[in-house]
CSV table of C-alpha atoms in Angstrom, one decimal:
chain,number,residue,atom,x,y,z
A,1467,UNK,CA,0.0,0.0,0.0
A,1468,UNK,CA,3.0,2.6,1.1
A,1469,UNK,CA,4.4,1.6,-2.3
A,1470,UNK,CA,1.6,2.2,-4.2
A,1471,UNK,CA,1.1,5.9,-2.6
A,1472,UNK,CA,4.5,6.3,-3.7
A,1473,UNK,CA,4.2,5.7,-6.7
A,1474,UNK,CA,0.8,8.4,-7.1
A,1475,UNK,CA,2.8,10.8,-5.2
A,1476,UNK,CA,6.0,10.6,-8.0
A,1477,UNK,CA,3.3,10.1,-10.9
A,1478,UNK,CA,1.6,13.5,-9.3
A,1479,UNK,CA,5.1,15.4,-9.2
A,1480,UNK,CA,6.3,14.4,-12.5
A,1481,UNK,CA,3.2,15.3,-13.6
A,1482,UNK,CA,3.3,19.1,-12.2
A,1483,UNK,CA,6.8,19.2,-13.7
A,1484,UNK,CA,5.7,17.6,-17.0
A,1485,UNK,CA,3.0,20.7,-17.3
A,1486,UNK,CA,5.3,23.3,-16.0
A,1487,UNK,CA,7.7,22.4,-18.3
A,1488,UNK,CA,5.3,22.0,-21.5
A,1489,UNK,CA,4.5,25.6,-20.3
A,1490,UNK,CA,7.7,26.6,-20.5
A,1491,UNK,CA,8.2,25.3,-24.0
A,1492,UNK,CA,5.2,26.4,-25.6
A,1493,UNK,CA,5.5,30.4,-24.4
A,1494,UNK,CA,9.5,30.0,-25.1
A,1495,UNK,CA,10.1,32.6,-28.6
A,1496,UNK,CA,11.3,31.4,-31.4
A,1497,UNK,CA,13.4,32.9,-33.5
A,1498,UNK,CA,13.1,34.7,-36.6
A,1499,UNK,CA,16.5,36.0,-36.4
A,1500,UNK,CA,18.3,35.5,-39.9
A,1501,UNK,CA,21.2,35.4,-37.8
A,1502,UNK,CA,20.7,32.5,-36.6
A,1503,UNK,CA,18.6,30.4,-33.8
A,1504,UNK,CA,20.4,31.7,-30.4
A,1505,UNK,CA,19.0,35.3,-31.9
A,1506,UNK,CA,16.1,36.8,-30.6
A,1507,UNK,CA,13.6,38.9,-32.7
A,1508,UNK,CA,14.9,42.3,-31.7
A,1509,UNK,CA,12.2,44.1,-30.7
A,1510,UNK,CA,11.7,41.7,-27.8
A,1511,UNK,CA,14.6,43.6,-26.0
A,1512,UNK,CA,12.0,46.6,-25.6
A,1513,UNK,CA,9.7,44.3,-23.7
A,1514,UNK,CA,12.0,44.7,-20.4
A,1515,UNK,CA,14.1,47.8,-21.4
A,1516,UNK,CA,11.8,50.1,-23.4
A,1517,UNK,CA,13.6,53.5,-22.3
A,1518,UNK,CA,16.8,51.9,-23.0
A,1519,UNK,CA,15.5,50.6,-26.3
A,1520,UNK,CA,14.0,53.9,-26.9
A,1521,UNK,CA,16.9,55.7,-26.5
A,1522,UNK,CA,18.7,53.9,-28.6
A,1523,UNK,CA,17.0,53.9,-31.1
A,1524,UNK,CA,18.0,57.5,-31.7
A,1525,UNK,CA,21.5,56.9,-31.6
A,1526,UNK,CA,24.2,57.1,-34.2
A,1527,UNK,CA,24.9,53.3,-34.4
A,1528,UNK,CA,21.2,52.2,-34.5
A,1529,UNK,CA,21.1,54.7,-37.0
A,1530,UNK,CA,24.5,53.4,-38.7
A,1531,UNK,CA,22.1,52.4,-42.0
A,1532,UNK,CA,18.4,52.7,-42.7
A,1533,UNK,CA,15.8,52.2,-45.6
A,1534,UNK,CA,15.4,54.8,-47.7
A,1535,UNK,CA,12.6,56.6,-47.3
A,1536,UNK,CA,11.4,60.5,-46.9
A,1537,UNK,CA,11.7,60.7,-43.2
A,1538,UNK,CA,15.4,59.5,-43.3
A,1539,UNK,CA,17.4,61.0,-46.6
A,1540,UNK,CA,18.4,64.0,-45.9
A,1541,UNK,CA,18.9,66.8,-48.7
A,1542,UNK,CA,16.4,69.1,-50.6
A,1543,UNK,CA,14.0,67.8,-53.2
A,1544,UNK,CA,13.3,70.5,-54.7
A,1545,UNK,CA,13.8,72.1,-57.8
A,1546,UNK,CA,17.0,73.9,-58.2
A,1547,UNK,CA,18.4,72.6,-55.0
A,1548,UNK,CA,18.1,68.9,-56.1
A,1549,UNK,CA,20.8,69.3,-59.0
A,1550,UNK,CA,24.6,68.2,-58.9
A,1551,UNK,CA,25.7,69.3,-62.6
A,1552,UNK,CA,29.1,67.6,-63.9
A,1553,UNK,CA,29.6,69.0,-67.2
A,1554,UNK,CA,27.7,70.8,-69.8
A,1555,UNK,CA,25.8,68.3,-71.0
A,1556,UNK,CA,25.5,65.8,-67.3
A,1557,UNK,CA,24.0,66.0,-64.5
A,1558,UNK,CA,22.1,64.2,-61.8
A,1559,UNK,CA,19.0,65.1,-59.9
A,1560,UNK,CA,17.8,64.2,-56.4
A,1561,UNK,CA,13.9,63.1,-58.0
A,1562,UNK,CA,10.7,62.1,-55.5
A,1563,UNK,CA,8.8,60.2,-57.3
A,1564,UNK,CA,5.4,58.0,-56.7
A,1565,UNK,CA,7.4,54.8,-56.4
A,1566,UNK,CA,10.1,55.9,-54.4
A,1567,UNK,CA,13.6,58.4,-54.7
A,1568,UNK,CA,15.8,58.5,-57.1
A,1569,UNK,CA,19.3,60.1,-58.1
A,1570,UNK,CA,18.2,60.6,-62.4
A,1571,UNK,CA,21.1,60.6,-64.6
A,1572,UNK,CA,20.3,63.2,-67.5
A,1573,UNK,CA,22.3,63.6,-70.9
A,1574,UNK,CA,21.8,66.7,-73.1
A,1575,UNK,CA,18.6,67.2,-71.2
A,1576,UNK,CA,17.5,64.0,-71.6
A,1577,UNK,CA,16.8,60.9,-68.9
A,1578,UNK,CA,19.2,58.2,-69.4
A,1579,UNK,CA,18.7,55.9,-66.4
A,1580,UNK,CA,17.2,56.1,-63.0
A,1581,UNK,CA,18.5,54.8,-59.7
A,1582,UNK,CA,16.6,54.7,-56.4
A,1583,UNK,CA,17.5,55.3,-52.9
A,1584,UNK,CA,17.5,52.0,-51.3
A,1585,UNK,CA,19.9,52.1,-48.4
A,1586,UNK,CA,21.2,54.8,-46.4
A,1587,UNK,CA,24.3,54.9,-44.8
A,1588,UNK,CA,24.9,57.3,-41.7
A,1589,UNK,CA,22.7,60.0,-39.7
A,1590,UNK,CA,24.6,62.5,-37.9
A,1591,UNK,CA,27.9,63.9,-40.2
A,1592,UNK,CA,26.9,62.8,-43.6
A,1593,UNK,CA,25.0,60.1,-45.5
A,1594,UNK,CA,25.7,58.1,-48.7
A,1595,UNK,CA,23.0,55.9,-50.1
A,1596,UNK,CA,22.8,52.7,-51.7
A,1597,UNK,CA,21.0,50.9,-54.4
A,1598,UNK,CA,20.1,47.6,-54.9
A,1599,UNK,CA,20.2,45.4,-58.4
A,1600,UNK,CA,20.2,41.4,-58.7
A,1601,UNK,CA,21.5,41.1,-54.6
A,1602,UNK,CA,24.1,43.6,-55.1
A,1603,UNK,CA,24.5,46.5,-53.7
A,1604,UNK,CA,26.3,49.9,-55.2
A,1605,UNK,CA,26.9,53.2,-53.8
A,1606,UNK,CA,25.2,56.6,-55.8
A,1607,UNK,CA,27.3,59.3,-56.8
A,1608,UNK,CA,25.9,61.9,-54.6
A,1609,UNK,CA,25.3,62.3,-50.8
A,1610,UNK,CA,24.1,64.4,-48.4
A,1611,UNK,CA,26.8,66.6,-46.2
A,1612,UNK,CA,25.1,67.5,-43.0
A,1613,UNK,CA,27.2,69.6,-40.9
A,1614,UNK,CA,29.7,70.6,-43.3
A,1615,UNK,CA,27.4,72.0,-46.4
A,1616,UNK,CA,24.2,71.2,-45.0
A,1617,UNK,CA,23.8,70.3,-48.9
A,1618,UNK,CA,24.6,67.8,-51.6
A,1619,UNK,CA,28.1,66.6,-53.0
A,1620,UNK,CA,30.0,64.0,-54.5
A,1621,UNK,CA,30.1,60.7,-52.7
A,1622,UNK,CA,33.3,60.0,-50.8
A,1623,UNK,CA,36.0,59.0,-53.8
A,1624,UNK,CA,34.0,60.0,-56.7
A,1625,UNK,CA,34.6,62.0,-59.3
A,1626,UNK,CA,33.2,65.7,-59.7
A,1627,UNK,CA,33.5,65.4,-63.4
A,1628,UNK,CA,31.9,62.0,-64.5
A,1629,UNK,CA,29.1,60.2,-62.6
A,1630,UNK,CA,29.7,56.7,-61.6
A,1631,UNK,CA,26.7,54.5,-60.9
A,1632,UNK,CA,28.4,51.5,-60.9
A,1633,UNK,CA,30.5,51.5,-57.0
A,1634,UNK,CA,29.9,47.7,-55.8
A,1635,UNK,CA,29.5,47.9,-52.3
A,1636,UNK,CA,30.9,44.3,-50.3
A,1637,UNK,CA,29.7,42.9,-47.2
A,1638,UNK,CA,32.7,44.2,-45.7
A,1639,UNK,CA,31.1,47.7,-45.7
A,1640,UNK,CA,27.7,46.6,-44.1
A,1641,UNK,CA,29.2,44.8,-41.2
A,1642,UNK,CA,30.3,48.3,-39.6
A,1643,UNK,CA,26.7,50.3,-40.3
A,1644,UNK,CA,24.4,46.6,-40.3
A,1645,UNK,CA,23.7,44.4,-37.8
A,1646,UNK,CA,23.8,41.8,-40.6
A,1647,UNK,CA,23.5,40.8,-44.1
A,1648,UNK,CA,23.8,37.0,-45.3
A,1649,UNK,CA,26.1,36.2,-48.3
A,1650,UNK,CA,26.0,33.7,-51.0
A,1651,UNK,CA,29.0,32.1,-51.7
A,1652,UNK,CA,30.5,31.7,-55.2
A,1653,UNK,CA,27.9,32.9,-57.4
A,1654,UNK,CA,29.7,33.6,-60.8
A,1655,UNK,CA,28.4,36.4,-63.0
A,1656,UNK,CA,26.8,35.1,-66.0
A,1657,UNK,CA,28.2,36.9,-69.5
A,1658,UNK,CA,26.3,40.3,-70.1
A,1659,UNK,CA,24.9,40.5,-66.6
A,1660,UNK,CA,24.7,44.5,-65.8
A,1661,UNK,CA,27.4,45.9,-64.5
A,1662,UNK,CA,29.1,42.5,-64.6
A,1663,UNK,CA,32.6,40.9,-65.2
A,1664,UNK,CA,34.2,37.3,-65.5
A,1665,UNK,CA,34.9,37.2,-62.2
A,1666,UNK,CA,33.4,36.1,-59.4
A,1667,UNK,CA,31.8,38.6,-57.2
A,1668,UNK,CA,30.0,39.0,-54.3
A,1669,UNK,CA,26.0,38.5,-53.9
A,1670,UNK,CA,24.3,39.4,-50.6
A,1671,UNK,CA,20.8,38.4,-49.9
A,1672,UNK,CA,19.3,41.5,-49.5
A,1673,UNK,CA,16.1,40.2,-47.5
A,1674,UNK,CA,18.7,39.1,-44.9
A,1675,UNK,CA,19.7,42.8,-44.4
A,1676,UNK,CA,19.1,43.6,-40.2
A,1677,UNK,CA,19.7,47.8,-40.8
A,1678,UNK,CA,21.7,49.8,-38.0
A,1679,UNK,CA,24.0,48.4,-35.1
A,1680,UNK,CA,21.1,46.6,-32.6
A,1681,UNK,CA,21.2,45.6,-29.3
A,1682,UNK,CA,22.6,41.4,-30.2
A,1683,UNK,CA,25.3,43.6,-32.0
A,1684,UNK,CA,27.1,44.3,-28.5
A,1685,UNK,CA,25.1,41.8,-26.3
A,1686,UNK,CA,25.5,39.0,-28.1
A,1687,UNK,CA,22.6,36.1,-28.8
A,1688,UNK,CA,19.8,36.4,-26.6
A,1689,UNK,CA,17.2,34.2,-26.8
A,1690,UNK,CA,17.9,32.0,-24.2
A,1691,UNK,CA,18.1,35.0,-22.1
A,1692,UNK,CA,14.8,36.1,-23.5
A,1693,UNK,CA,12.9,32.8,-23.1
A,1694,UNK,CA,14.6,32.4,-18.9
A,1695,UNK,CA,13.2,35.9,-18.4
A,1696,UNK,CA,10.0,35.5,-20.0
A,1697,UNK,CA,9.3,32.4,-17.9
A,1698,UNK,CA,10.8,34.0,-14.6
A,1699,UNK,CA,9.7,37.4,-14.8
A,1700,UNK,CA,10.2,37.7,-11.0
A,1701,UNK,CA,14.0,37.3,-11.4
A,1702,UNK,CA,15.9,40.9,-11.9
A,1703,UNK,CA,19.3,39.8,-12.7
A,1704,UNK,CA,20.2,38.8,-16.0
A,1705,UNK,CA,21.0,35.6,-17.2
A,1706,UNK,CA,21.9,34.1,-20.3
A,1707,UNK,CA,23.4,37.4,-21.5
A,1708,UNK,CA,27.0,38.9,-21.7
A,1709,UNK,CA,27.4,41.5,-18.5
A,1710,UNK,CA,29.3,44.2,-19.8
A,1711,UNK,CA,30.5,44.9,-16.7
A,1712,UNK,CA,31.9,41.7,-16.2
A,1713,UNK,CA,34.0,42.4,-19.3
A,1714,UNK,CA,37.9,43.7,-18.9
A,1715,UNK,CA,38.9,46.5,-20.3
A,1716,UNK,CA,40.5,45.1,-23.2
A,1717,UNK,CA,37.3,43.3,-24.3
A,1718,UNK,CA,35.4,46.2,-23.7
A,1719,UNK,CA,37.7,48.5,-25.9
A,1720,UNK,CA,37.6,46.0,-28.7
A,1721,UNK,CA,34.1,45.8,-29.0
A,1722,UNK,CA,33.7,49.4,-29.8
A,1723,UNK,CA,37.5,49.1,-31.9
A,1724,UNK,CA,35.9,46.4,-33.9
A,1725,UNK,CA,34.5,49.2,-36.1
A,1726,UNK,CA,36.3,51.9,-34.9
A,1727,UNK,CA,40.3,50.9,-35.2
A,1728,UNK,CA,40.6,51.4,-38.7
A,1729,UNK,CA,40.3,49.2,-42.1
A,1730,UNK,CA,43.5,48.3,-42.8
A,1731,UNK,CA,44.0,45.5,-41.4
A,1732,UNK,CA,44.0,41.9,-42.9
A,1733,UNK,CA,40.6,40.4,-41.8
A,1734,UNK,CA,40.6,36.6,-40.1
A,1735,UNK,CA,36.8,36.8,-39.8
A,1736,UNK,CA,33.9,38.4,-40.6
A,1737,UNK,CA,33.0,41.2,-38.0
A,1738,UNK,CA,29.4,39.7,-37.7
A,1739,UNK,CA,30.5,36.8,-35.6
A,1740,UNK,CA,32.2,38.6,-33.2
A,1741,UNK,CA,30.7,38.3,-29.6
A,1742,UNK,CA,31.3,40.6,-26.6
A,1743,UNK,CA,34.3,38.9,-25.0
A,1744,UNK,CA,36.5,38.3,-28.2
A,1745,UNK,CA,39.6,40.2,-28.7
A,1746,UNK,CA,40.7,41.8,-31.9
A,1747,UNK,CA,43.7,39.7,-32.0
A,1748,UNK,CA,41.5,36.5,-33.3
A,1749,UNK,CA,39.6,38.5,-35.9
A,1750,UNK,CA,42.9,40.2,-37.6
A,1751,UNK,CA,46.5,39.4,-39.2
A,1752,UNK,CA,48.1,41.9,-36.6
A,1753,UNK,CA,47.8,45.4,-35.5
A,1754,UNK,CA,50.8,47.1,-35.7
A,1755,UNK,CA,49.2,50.5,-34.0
A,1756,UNK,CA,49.7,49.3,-30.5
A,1757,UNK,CA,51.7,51.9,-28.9
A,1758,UNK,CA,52.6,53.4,-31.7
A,1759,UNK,CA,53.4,57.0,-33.1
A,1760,UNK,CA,51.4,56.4,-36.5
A,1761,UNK,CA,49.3,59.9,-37.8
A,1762,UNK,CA,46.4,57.9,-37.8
A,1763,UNK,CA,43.5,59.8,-40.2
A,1764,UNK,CA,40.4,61.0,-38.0
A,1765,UNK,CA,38.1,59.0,-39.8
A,1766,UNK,CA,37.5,55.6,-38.4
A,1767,UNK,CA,40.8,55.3,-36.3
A,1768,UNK,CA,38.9,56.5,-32.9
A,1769,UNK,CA,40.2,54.0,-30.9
A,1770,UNK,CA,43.9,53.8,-32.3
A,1771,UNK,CA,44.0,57.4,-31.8
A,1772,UNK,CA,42.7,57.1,-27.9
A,1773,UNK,CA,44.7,54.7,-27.1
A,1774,UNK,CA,47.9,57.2,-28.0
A,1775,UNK,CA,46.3,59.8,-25.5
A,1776,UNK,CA,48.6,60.4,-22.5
A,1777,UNK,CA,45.0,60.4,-20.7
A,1778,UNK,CA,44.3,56.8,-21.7
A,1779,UNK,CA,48.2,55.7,-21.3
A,1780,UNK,CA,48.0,56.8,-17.7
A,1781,UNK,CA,44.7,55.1,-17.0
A,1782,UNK,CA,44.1,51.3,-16.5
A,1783,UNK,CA,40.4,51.9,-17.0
A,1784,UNK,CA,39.2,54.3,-19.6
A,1785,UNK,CA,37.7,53.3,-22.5
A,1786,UNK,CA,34.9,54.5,-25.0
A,1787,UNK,CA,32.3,54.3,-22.4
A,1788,UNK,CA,34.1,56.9,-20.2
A,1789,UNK,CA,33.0,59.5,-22.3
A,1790,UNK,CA,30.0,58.0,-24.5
A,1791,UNK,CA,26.8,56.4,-23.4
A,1792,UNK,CA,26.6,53.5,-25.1
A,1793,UNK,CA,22.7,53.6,-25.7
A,1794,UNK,CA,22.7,57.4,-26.5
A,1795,UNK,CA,22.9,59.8,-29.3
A,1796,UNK,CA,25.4,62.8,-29.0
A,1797,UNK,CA,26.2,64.8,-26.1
A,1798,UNK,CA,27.1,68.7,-26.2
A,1799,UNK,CA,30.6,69.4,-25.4
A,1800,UNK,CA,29.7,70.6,-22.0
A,1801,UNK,CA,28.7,67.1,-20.5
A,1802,UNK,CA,31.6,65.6,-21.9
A,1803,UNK,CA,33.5,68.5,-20.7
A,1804,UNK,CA,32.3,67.3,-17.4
A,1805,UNK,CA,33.9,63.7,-17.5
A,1806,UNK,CA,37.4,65.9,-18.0
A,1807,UNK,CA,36.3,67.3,-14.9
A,1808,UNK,CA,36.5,64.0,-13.0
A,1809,UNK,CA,40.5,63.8,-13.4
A,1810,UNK,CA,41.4,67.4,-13.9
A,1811,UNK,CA,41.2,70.3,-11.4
A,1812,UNK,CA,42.5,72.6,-9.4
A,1813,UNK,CA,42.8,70.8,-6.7
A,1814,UNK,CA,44.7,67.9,-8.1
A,1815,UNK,CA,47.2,70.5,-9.6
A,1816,UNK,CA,46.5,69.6,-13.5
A,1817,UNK,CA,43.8,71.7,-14.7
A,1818,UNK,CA,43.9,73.6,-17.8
A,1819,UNK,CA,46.8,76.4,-17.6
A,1820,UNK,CA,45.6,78.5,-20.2
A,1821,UNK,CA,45.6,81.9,-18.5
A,1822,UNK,CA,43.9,83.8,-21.4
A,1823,UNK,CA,40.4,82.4,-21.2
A,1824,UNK,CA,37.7,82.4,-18.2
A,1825,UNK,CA,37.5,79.6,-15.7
A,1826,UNK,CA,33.8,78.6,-16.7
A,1827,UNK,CA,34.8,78.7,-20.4
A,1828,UNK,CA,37.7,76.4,-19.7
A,1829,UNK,CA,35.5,73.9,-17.6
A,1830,UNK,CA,32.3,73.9,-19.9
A,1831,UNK,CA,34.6,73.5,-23.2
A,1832,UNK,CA,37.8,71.1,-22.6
A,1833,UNK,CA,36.8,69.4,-26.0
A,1834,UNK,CA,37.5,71.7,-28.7
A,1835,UNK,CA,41.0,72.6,-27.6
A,1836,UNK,CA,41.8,69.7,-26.8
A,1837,UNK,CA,39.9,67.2,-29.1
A,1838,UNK,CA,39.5,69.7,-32.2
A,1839,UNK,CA,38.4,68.6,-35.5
A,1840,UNK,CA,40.2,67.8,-38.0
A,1841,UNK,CA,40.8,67.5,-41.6
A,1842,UNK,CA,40.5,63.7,-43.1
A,1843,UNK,CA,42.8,62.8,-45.3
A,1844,UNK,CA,40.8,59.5,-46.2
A,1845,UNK,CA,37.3,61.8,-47.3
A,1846,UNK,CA,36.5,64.8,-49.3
A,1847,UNK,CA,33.9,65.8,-51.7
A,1848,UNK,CA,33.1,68.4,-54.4
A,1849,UNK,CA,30.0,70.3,-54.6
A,1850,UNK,CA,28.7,71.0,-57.6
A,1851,UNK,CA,30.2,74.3,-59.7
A,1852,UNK,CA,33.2,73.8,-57.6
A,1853,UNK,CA,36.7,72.6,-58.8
A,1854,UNK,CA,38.1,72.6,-55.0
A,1855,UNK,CA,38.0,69.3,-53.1
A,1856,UNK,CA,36.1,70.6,-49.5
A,1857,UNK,CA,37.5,69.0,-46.6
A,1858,UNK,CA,35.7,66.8,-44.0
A,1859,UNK,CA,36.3,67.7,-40.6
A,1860,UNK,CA,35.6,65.7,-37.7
A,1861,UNK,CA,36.4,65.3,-33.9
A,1862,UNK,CA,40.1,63.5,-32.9
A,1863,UNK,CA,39.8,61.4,-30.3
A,1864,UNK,CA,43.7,61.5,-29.5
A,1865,UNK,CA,43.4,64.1,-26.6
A,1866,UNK,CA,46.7,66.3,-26.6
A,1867,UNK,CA,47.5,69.8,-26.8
A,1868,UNK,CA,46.7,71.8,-29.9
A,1869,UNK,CA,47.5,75.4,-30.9
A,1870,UNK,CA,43.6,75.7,-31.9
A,1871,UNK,CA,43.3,78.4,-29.4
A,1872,UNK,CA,45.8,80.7,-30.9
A,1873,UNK,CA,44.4,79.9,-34.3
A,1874,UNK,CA,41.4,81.4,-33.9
A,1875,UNK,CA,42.9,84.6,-32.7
């Protein structure tokens, strides 16, 4: 008789755990990720961490690409602002039309071919666009200058004085402003194929495309994480998911110098399946910065040029989240002023010495003395009328001394 009651009693708790378990299973996500199983759908992040989510979503690196549509391509539309005129006889216009945007290509007054904004590339400093044809993608001859023109000019590279339509774009390029785009291997171009050769190129499956830098980008895969949390809702600490914090400082610096150290160096692996942890050193030949002298360009190069800061040679800590918020768009120079703040003052006897500007000014604007921006030598553009090359500026992150000051005297 005890036996048999034992036996109910195991049946009955097997049973409970049987149900609990099918429960589990059947409100556990699946994933649609084209990255892969281990990927949750994205927007499920926003289920526990809407503000965060929110907030990133205005960012710079969620913003890294986009589709192409009014709300998002910068630039004037409208006639006479929308033309880029090469010669005589060429010139391209910025068209809105029912079925979508287009950069026209026009010869003696007449339309020769149309290509539509597919893709964009960047927010903040600039955008270029891309188009799509036959799972390829190629970069138009004009983009959009924010903060330097406010206007339209030659794409990065391209020539003022002919238009090129025909700038293949690799998945190289997307795994710095995508989250991630599959690729098919070894498909040969057949003869007479547009834009095509005898070699074998690259085709990317454009439906695969994930646009901007997302949260699985730094986190890593998450749907295990998603799925314990979903089912435990009463447990606040995270599991199944890389802890930033629990990173070093090495890892931490190479997630962000993944896409920010530079592109010349020889590539082991593709940037998509690197996961916060990894180091640099297993995903290229070598890196010949460290601790170098180099005159790295501004462009790109934010971390090499940090890491040749006095400020970050005498630190054992600092890295790009000292001064950026990783889920955040830009800050005014002001609140990064602040962070100086935190290592330099008056009563640590290395605060600024400059004796010809106000205290206040010297606290609320450490960056542009000391982080100016700067001429690239890697981009420059030509607006259209003009035979001068512009120069793109932007911000160095190699923190020194400057004689901007006295410049602009």
């Amino acid at each position: 008789m005890k036996n048999t009651k034992k036996i109910v009693v195991t049946f009955l708790i097997l049973l409970v755990v049987v149900i609990f378990l099918s429960q589990c299973i059947s409100t556990a996500q699946k994933s649609s990720d084209p990255r892969g199983s281990m990927f949750a759908n994205e927007t499920s992040c926003r289920q526990c961490h809407q503000a965060i989510y929110d907030s990133a979503m205005l960012s710079a690196h969620f913003n890294a690409s986009a589709e192409a549509t009014p709300k998002n391509v910068h630039g004037s539309f409208a006639i006479g602002k929308n033309i880029f005129t090469y010669n005589d006889s060429t010139i391209v216009k910025m068209e809105n039309r029912d079925s979508g945007m287009y950069q026209v290509l026009y010869i003696n007054n007449k339309e020769k071919q149309a290509y539509k904004f597919d893709i964009v590339f960047g927010k903040t400093n600039a955008q270029t666009y891309l188009y799509w044809h036959n799972d390829k993608a190629y970069e138009l001859p004009i983009s959009h200058f924010n903060t330097a023109i406010n206007g339209w000019a030659t794409s990065p590279g391209f020539s003022a004085s002919e238009p090129n339509f025909y700038q293949l774009i690799d998945r190289g390029c997307f795994e710095c402003h995508s989250s991630f785009v599959k690729q098919k291997q070894n498909v040969e171009v057949k003869k007479g194929e547009f834009f095509g050769s005898p070699d074998v190129t690259e085709v990317i499956e454009k439906s695969s495309l994930m646009h901007g830098i997302n949260c699985q980008r730094c986190h890593g895969p998450a749907i295990n994480h998603v799925n314990f949390h979903n089912a435990y809702p009463q447990i606040k600490v995270a599991n199944y998911i890389t802890k930033i914090d629990t990173l070093n400082n090495q890892q931490r610096l190479d997630m962000c110098g993944l896409c920010h150290s530079g592109n010349d160096k020889e590539k082991l692996h593709s940037r998509f399946n690197f996961v916060p942890g990894n180091l640099l050193t297993s995903f290229f030949m070598d890196m010949p910065w460290k601790n170098n002298t180099n005159n790295f360009d501004v462009h790109g190069n934010q971390q090499r040029l940090l890491e040749q800061s006095k400020c970050f040679l005498k630190s054992d800590k600092m890295n790009c989240t000292t001064c950026h918020g990783a889920h955040t768009g830009g800050t005014s120079v002001i609140l990064q002023s602040q962070k100086c703040m935190g290592c330099h003052s008056d009563t640590k006897n290395n605060f600024c010495t400059e004796k010809t500007l106000s205290t206040k000014i010297l606290k609320e604007n450490c960056i542009d003395c000391h982080m100016p921006k700067l001429a690239s030598t890697a981009i420059d553009f030509q607006e259209s009328g003009n035979a001068i090359k512009s120069t793109y500026f932007l911000r160095t992150h190699k923190i020194g001394l400057y004689d901007t000051l006295h410049s602009k005297k």
